[in-house]
């Protein structure tokens, strides 16, 4: 695990940023090409404030009900909010315009609902397409083989801005097990980019969590979503 043992939040952040920088350099990618999204589910405001003071600039939340009071409590802080959990269609209205980026758009229907709500709100909502790389029945997400056909329809939504792909590989304690999934997500983005739909960009790759973010960076992640390695193990 890319996790220091028992560090303070600020020590953990320094460690994670250093690991990211190292993996970025190792693979000859430009410095600053990877952003750290701190996953803050079940983390309280005090700890989050400590994290912001120690350099966090992007916070990722899974659940709307948990996120909204935090967003209110941290209003004015120099941070971006990203939505990283499963989003139900009926909650799209509350998410649009509140989060700078939605990582987890997993169906055309959800994208169309976001389109509708973004139009009402008079804005363009940035999002990533979540890919179910293995076609696991228990997981949501687009199948890789359906995305090629759906991309023109996603690109035709004027109030939606597709910026990239996101994936969550099957859980494993060995980060090397995740490497082929990360590589496939990058290759899928490259393949789909050849369609060159002008309104669709697939430059962002959101992949890698506490156990495997260094490997994800080596394989091309532009955003890693890290919780435990920063805030410690979650209670409950
Ligand atoms: C919780 C969560 C993370 C972070 O997981 P850790 O293993 O705690 O780093 C990343 N992505 C999503 C979608 C999550 O729900």
Short mmCIF file of C-alpha atoms and ligand atoms in Angstrom, two decimals:
data_model
loop_
_atom_site.label_atom_id
_atom_site.label_comp_id
_atom_site.label_asym_id
_atom_site.label_seq_id
_atom_site.Cartn_x
_atom_site.Cartn_y
_atom_site.Cartn_z
CA UNK A 1 0.00 0.00 0.00
CA UNK A 2 1.17 3.51 -0.76
CA UNK A 3 0.35 4.47 2.79
CA UNK A 4 2.59 5.76 5.55
CA UNK A 5 1.89 4.20 8.91
CA UNK A 6 0.15 6.35 11.47
CA UNK A 7 1.08 9.77 10.12
CA UNK A 8 -0.82 12.98 10.78
CA UNK A 9 -3.08 14.25 8.02
CA UNK A 10 -0.49 16.77 6.90
CA UNK A 11 2.29 14.15 6.92
CA UNK A 12 0.08 11.78 4.95
CA UNK A 13 -0.69 14.43 2.36
CA UNK A 14 2.97 15.27 1.97
CA UNK A 15 3.72 11.56 1.53
CA UNK A 16 0.96 10.99 -1.05
CA UNK A 17 1.95 14.08 -3.06
CA UNK A 18 5.56 12.94 -3.00
CA UNK A 19 4.57 9.45 -4.25
CA UNK A 20 2.53 11.02 -7.03
CA UNK A 21 5.41 13.29 -8.01
CA UNK A 22 7.80 10.34 -8.00
CA UNK A 23 5.55 8.17 -10.18
CA UNK A 24 4.98 11.14 -12.51
CA UNK A 25 8.73 11.65 -12.94
CA UNK A 26 9.49 7.94 -13.27
CA UNK A 27 7.32 7.74 -16.34
CA UNK A 28 8.52 10.98 -17.88
CA UNK A 29 5.23 12.80 -17.51
CA UNK A 30 5.22 16.55 -16.92
CA UNK A 31 5.18 17.66 -13.31
CA UNK A 32 1.72 18.74 -12.19
CA UNK A 33 -0.07 16.54 -14.71
CA UNK A 34 -1.78 14.54 -11.95
CA UNK A 35 -4.28 15.99 -9.49
CA UNK A 36 -5.05 14.59 -6.06
CA UNK A 37 -8.76 14.25 -5.27
CA UNK A 38 -9.16 13.66 -1.54
CA UNK A 39 -12.02 11.24 -0.90
CA UNK A 40 -13.71 12.66 2.20
CA UNK A 41 -16.59 10.25 2.86
CA UNK A 42 -17.06 9.83 6.63
CA UNK A 43 -14.39 12.48 7.27
CA UNK A 44 -15.46 15.38 9.48
CA UNK A 45 -15.05 19.10 8.86
CA UNK A 46 -12.15 19.53 11.28
CA UNK A 47 -10.07 16.90 9.52
CA UNK A 48 -11.02 18.27 6.14
CA UNK A 49 -9.94 21.78 7.23
CA UNK A 50 -6.63 20.34 8.36
CA UNK A 51 -6.30 18.73 4.94
CA UNK A 52 -7.02 21.98 3.13
CA UNK A 53 -4.45 23.79 5.29
CA UNK A 54 -1.98 21.09 4.25
CA UNK A 55 -2.54 21.57 0.54
CA UNK A 56 -5.68 19.69 -0.54
CA UNK A 57 -7.49 21.57 -3.30
CA UNK A 58 -10.02 19.01 -4.57
CA UNK A 59 -12.46 17.10 -2.36
CA UNK A 60 -14.44 14.11 -3.62
CA UNK A 61 -17.70 13.03 -2.02
CA UNK A 62 -19.81 9.93 -2.65
CA UNK A 63 -23.14 10.86 -1.19
CA UNK A 64 -25.09 14.00 -1.75
CA UNK A 65 -26.63 14.12 1.75
CA UNK A 66 -23.22 13.89 3.33
CA UNK A 67 -21.64 16.34 0.92
CA UNK A 68 -24.10 19.23 1.10
CA UNK A 69 -23.49 20.25 4.75
CA UNK A 70 -19.74 20.00 4.17
CA UNK A 71 -19.95 22.18 1.09
CA UNK A 72 -21.96 24.69 3.13
CA UNK A 73 -19.53 24.48 6.05
CA UNK A 74 -16.52 25.12 3.83
CA UNK A 75 -18.01 27.84 1.66
CA UNK A 76 -15.31 30.30 0.61
CA UNK A 77 -12.47 27.79 0.98
CA UNK A 78 -10.17 27.60 -2.07
CA UNK A 79 -11.32 24.14 -3.10
CA UNK A 80 -13.21 22.27 -5.80
CA UNK A 81 -15.84 19.64 -5.07
CA UNK A 82 -16.06 16.49 -7.17
CA UNK A 83 -18.84 13.93 -7.04
CA UNK A 84 -17.32 10.43 -7.13
CA UNK A 85 -20.08 8.07 -5.96
CA UNK A 86 -22.99 6.43 -7.71
CA UNK A 87 -25.47 9.10 -8.72
CA UNK A 88 -29.18 8.34 -8.88
CA UNK A 89 -31.02 10.04 -11.67
CA UNK A 90 -33.51 11.73 -9.37
CA UNK A 91 -30.61 13.40 -7.52
CA UNK A 92 -29.00 14.85 -10.64
CA UNK A 93 -30.73 18.18 -10.16
CA UNK A 94 -29.07 18.71 -6.76
CA UNK A 95 -25.63 17.79 -8.04
CA UNK A 96 -25.54 19.87 -11.22
CA UNK A 97 -23.72 23.15 -10.73
CA UNK A 98 -22.77 22.25 -7.16
CA UNK A 99 -19.91 19.94 -8.10
CA UNK A 100 -17.16 21.05 -10.48
CA UNK A 101 -16.85 17.54 -11.88
CA UNK A 102 -18.98 14.39 -11.72
CA UNK A 103 -16.65 11.37 -12.03
CA UNK A 104 -19.29 8.70 -12.06
CA UNK A 105 -21.73 9.10 -14.94
CA UNK A 106 -22.60 5.50 -15.71
CA UNK A 107 -25.44 5.58 -18.24
CA UNK A 108 -26.77 7.57 -21.17
CA UNK A 109 -30.00 8.15 -19.22
CA UNK A 110 -28.08 9.78 -16.37
CA UNK A 111 -26.13 11.95 -18.80
CA UNK A 112 -29.41 13.02 -20.42
CA UNK A 113 -30.88 13.88 -17.03
CA UNK A 114 -27.79 15.95 -16.22
CA UNK A 115 -28.19 17.67 -19.59
CA UNK A 116 -31.76 18.60 -18.73
CA UNK A 117 -30.88 19.94 -15.29
CA UNK A 118 -27.83 21.81 -16.54
CA UNK A 119 -29.91 23.45 -19.22
CA UNK A 120 -32.45 24.56 -16.59
CA UNK A 121 -29.64 25.94 -14.47
CA UNK A 122 -28.08 27.67 -17.46
CA UNK A 123 -24.69 26.02 -17.17
CA UNK A 124 -22.51 23.34 -18.69
CA UNK A 125 -21.70 20.43 -16.36
CA UNK A 126 -18.31 18.75 -16.62
CA UNK A 127 -18.29 15.00 -16.19
CA UNK A 128 -16.39 11.75 -16.65
CA UNK A 129 -17.81 8.49 -17.95
CA UNK A 130 -17.47 5.58 -15.55
CA UNK A 131 -16.39 2.42 -17.33
CA UNK A 132 -17.11 -1.09 -16.11
CA UNK A 133 -13.98 -2.69 -17.55
CA UNK A 134 -14.81 -6.27 -16.68
CA UNK A 135 -18.51 -6.09 -17.38
CA UNK A 136 -19.03 -7.10 -13.75
CA UNK A 137 -22.75 -7.47 -13.15
CA UNK A 138 -22.47 -6.04 -9.64
CA UNK A 139 -20.96 -2.81 -10.90
CA UNK A 140 -22.41 0.15 -12.70
CA UNK A 141 -20.71 1.83 -15.61
CA UNK A 142 -20.57 1.80 -19.39
CA UNK A 143 -19.28 -1.34 -21.05
CA UNK A 144 -16.19 -0.54 -23.11
CA UNK A 145 -17.81 -1.94 -26.26
CA UNK A 146 -20.92 0.24 -26.00
CA UNK A 147 -19.06 3.51 -25.50
CA UNK A 148 -17.93 3.88 -29.08
CA UNK A 149 -21.54 3.89 -30.27
CA UNK A 150 -22.77 6.14 -27.47
CA UNK A 151 -20.09 8.79 -27.68
CA UNK A 152 -21.68 10.78 -30.52
CA UNK A 153 -24.93 10.93 -28.52
CA UNK A 154 -23.09 12.07 -25.40
CA UNK A 155 -21.22 14.62 -27.47
CA UNK A 156 -24.50 15.99 -28.80
CA UNK A 157 -25.65 17.09 -25.33
CA UNK A 158 -24.93 20.84 -25.33
CA UNK A 159 -24.98 21.36 -21.55
CA UNK A 160 -22.75 18.41 -20.76
CA UNK A 161 -18.99 18.47 -21.14
CA UNK A 162 -17.42 15.01 -21.33
CA UNK A 163 -13.83 15.35 -20.11
CA UNK A 164 -12.62 11.80 -19.66
CA UNK A 165 -13.07 8.33 -18.20
CA UNK A 166 -13.13 6.88 -14.71
CA UNK A 167 -12.85 3.30 -13.46
CA UNK A 168 -12.63 1.32 -10.26
CA UNK A 169 -10.81 -1.98 -10.74
CA UNK A 170 -11.76 -4.99 -8.61
CA UNK A 171 -10.39 -4.63 -5.07
CA UNK A 172 -6.98 -6.19 -4.48
CA UNK A 173 -4.16 -5.78 -1.99
CA UNK A 174 -1.56 -6.05 -4.76
CA UNK A 175 -1.41 -2.83 -6.79
CA UNK A 176 0.19 -4.69 -9.70
CA UNK A 177 -3.13 -6.51 -10.14
CA UNK A 178 -4.73 -3.16 -10.95
CA UNK A 179 -2.14 -2.19 -13.57
CA UNK A 180 -3.77 -3.98 -16.54
CA UNK A 181 -7.11 -2.31 -15.77
CA UNK A 182 -5.54 1.13 -15.64
CA UNK A 183 -3.74 0.43 -18.89
CA UNK A 184 -6.96 -0.69 -20.55
CA UNK A 185 -8.77 2.44 -19.46
CA UNK A 186 -6.02 4.59 -20.97
CA UNK A 187 -6.07 2.56 -24.19
CA UNK A 188 -9.84 2.84 -24.35
CA UNK A 189 -9.61 6.63 -24.03
CA UNK A 190 -7.02 6.69 -26.82
CA UNK A 191 -9.18 4.51 -29.04
CA UNK A 192 -12.31 6.55 -28.45
CA UNK A 193 -10.43 9.81 -29.01
CA UNK A 194 -9.88 8.77 -32.63
CA UNK A 195 -13.56 9.43 -33.26
CA UNK A 196 -12.61 13.09 -32.67
CA UNK A 197 -16.00 14.37 -31.68
CA UNK A 198 -15.30 18.06 -31.22
CA UNK A 199 -17.38 18.49 -28.07
CA UNK A 200 -15.91 15.44 -26.32
CA UNK A 201 -12.48 15.35 -24.72
CA UNK A 202 -11.14 12.20 -23.11
CA UNK A 203 -7.97 13.71 -21.64
CA UNK A 204 -8.86 13.08 -18.01
CA UNK A 205 -8.39 9.63 -16.51
CA UNK A 206 -9.69 9.26 -12.96
CA UNK A 207 -8.17 6.06 -11.63
CA UNK A 208 -6.25 4.86 -8.59
CA UNK A 209 -7.14 4.84 -4.88
CA UNK A 210 -5.12 4.47 -1.66
CA UNK A 211 -3.85 0.99 -2.48
CA UNK A 212 -2.78 1.60 -6.07
CA UNK A 213 -2.53 5.30 -6.95
CA UNK A 214 1.20 5.16 -7.80
CA UNK A 215 0.58 2.41 -10.35
CA UNK A 216 -2.37 4.39 -11.73
CA UNK A 217 -0.13 7.43 -12.22
CA UNK A 218 2.44 5.27 -13.98
CA UNK A 219 -0.34 4.13 -16.32
CA UNK A 220 -1.55 7.63 -17.14
CA UNK A 221 -3.99 8.73 -14.43
CA UNK A 222 -4.61 12.48 -14.43
CA UNK A 223 -6.63 12.28 -11.21
CA UNK A 224 -6.28 9.87 -8.31
CA UNK A 225 -8.99 9.52 -5.66
CA UNK A 226 -7.39 8.91 -2.28
CA UNK A 227 -9.10 8.64 1.10
CA UNK A 228 -7.59 6.14 3.53
CA UNK A 229 -3.98 7.06 2.80
CA UNK A 230 -4.76 10.64 3.85
CA UNK A 231 -7.35 10.39 6.61
CA UNK A 232 -6.77 6.87 7.93
CA UNK A 233 -9.14 3.92 7.91
CA UNK A 234 -12.82 4.83 7.83
CA UNK A 235 -15.02 4.08 10.76
CA UNK A 236 -18.30 2.44 9.80
C1 LIG B 1 -13.85 5.93 -1.05
C2 LIG B 1 -13.53 6.09 -2.49
C3 LIG B 1 -12.21 6.31 -2.91
C4 LIG B 1 -11.03 6.34 -1.99
O1 LIG B 1 -10.79 5.05 -1.47
P1 LIG B 1 -9.56 4.79 -0.47
O2 LIG B 1 -9.28 3.36 -0.63
O3 LIG B 1 -10.04 5.16 0.89
O4 LIG B 1 -8.45 5.66 -0.93
C5 LIG B 1 -12.01 6.49 -4.28
N1 LIG B 1 -13.02 6.45 -5.15
C6 LIG B 1 -14.29 6.23 -4.79
C7 LIG B 1 -15.36 6.19 -5.81
C8 LIG B 1 -14.57 6.04 -3.45
O5 LIG B 1 -15.83 5.80 -3.08
#
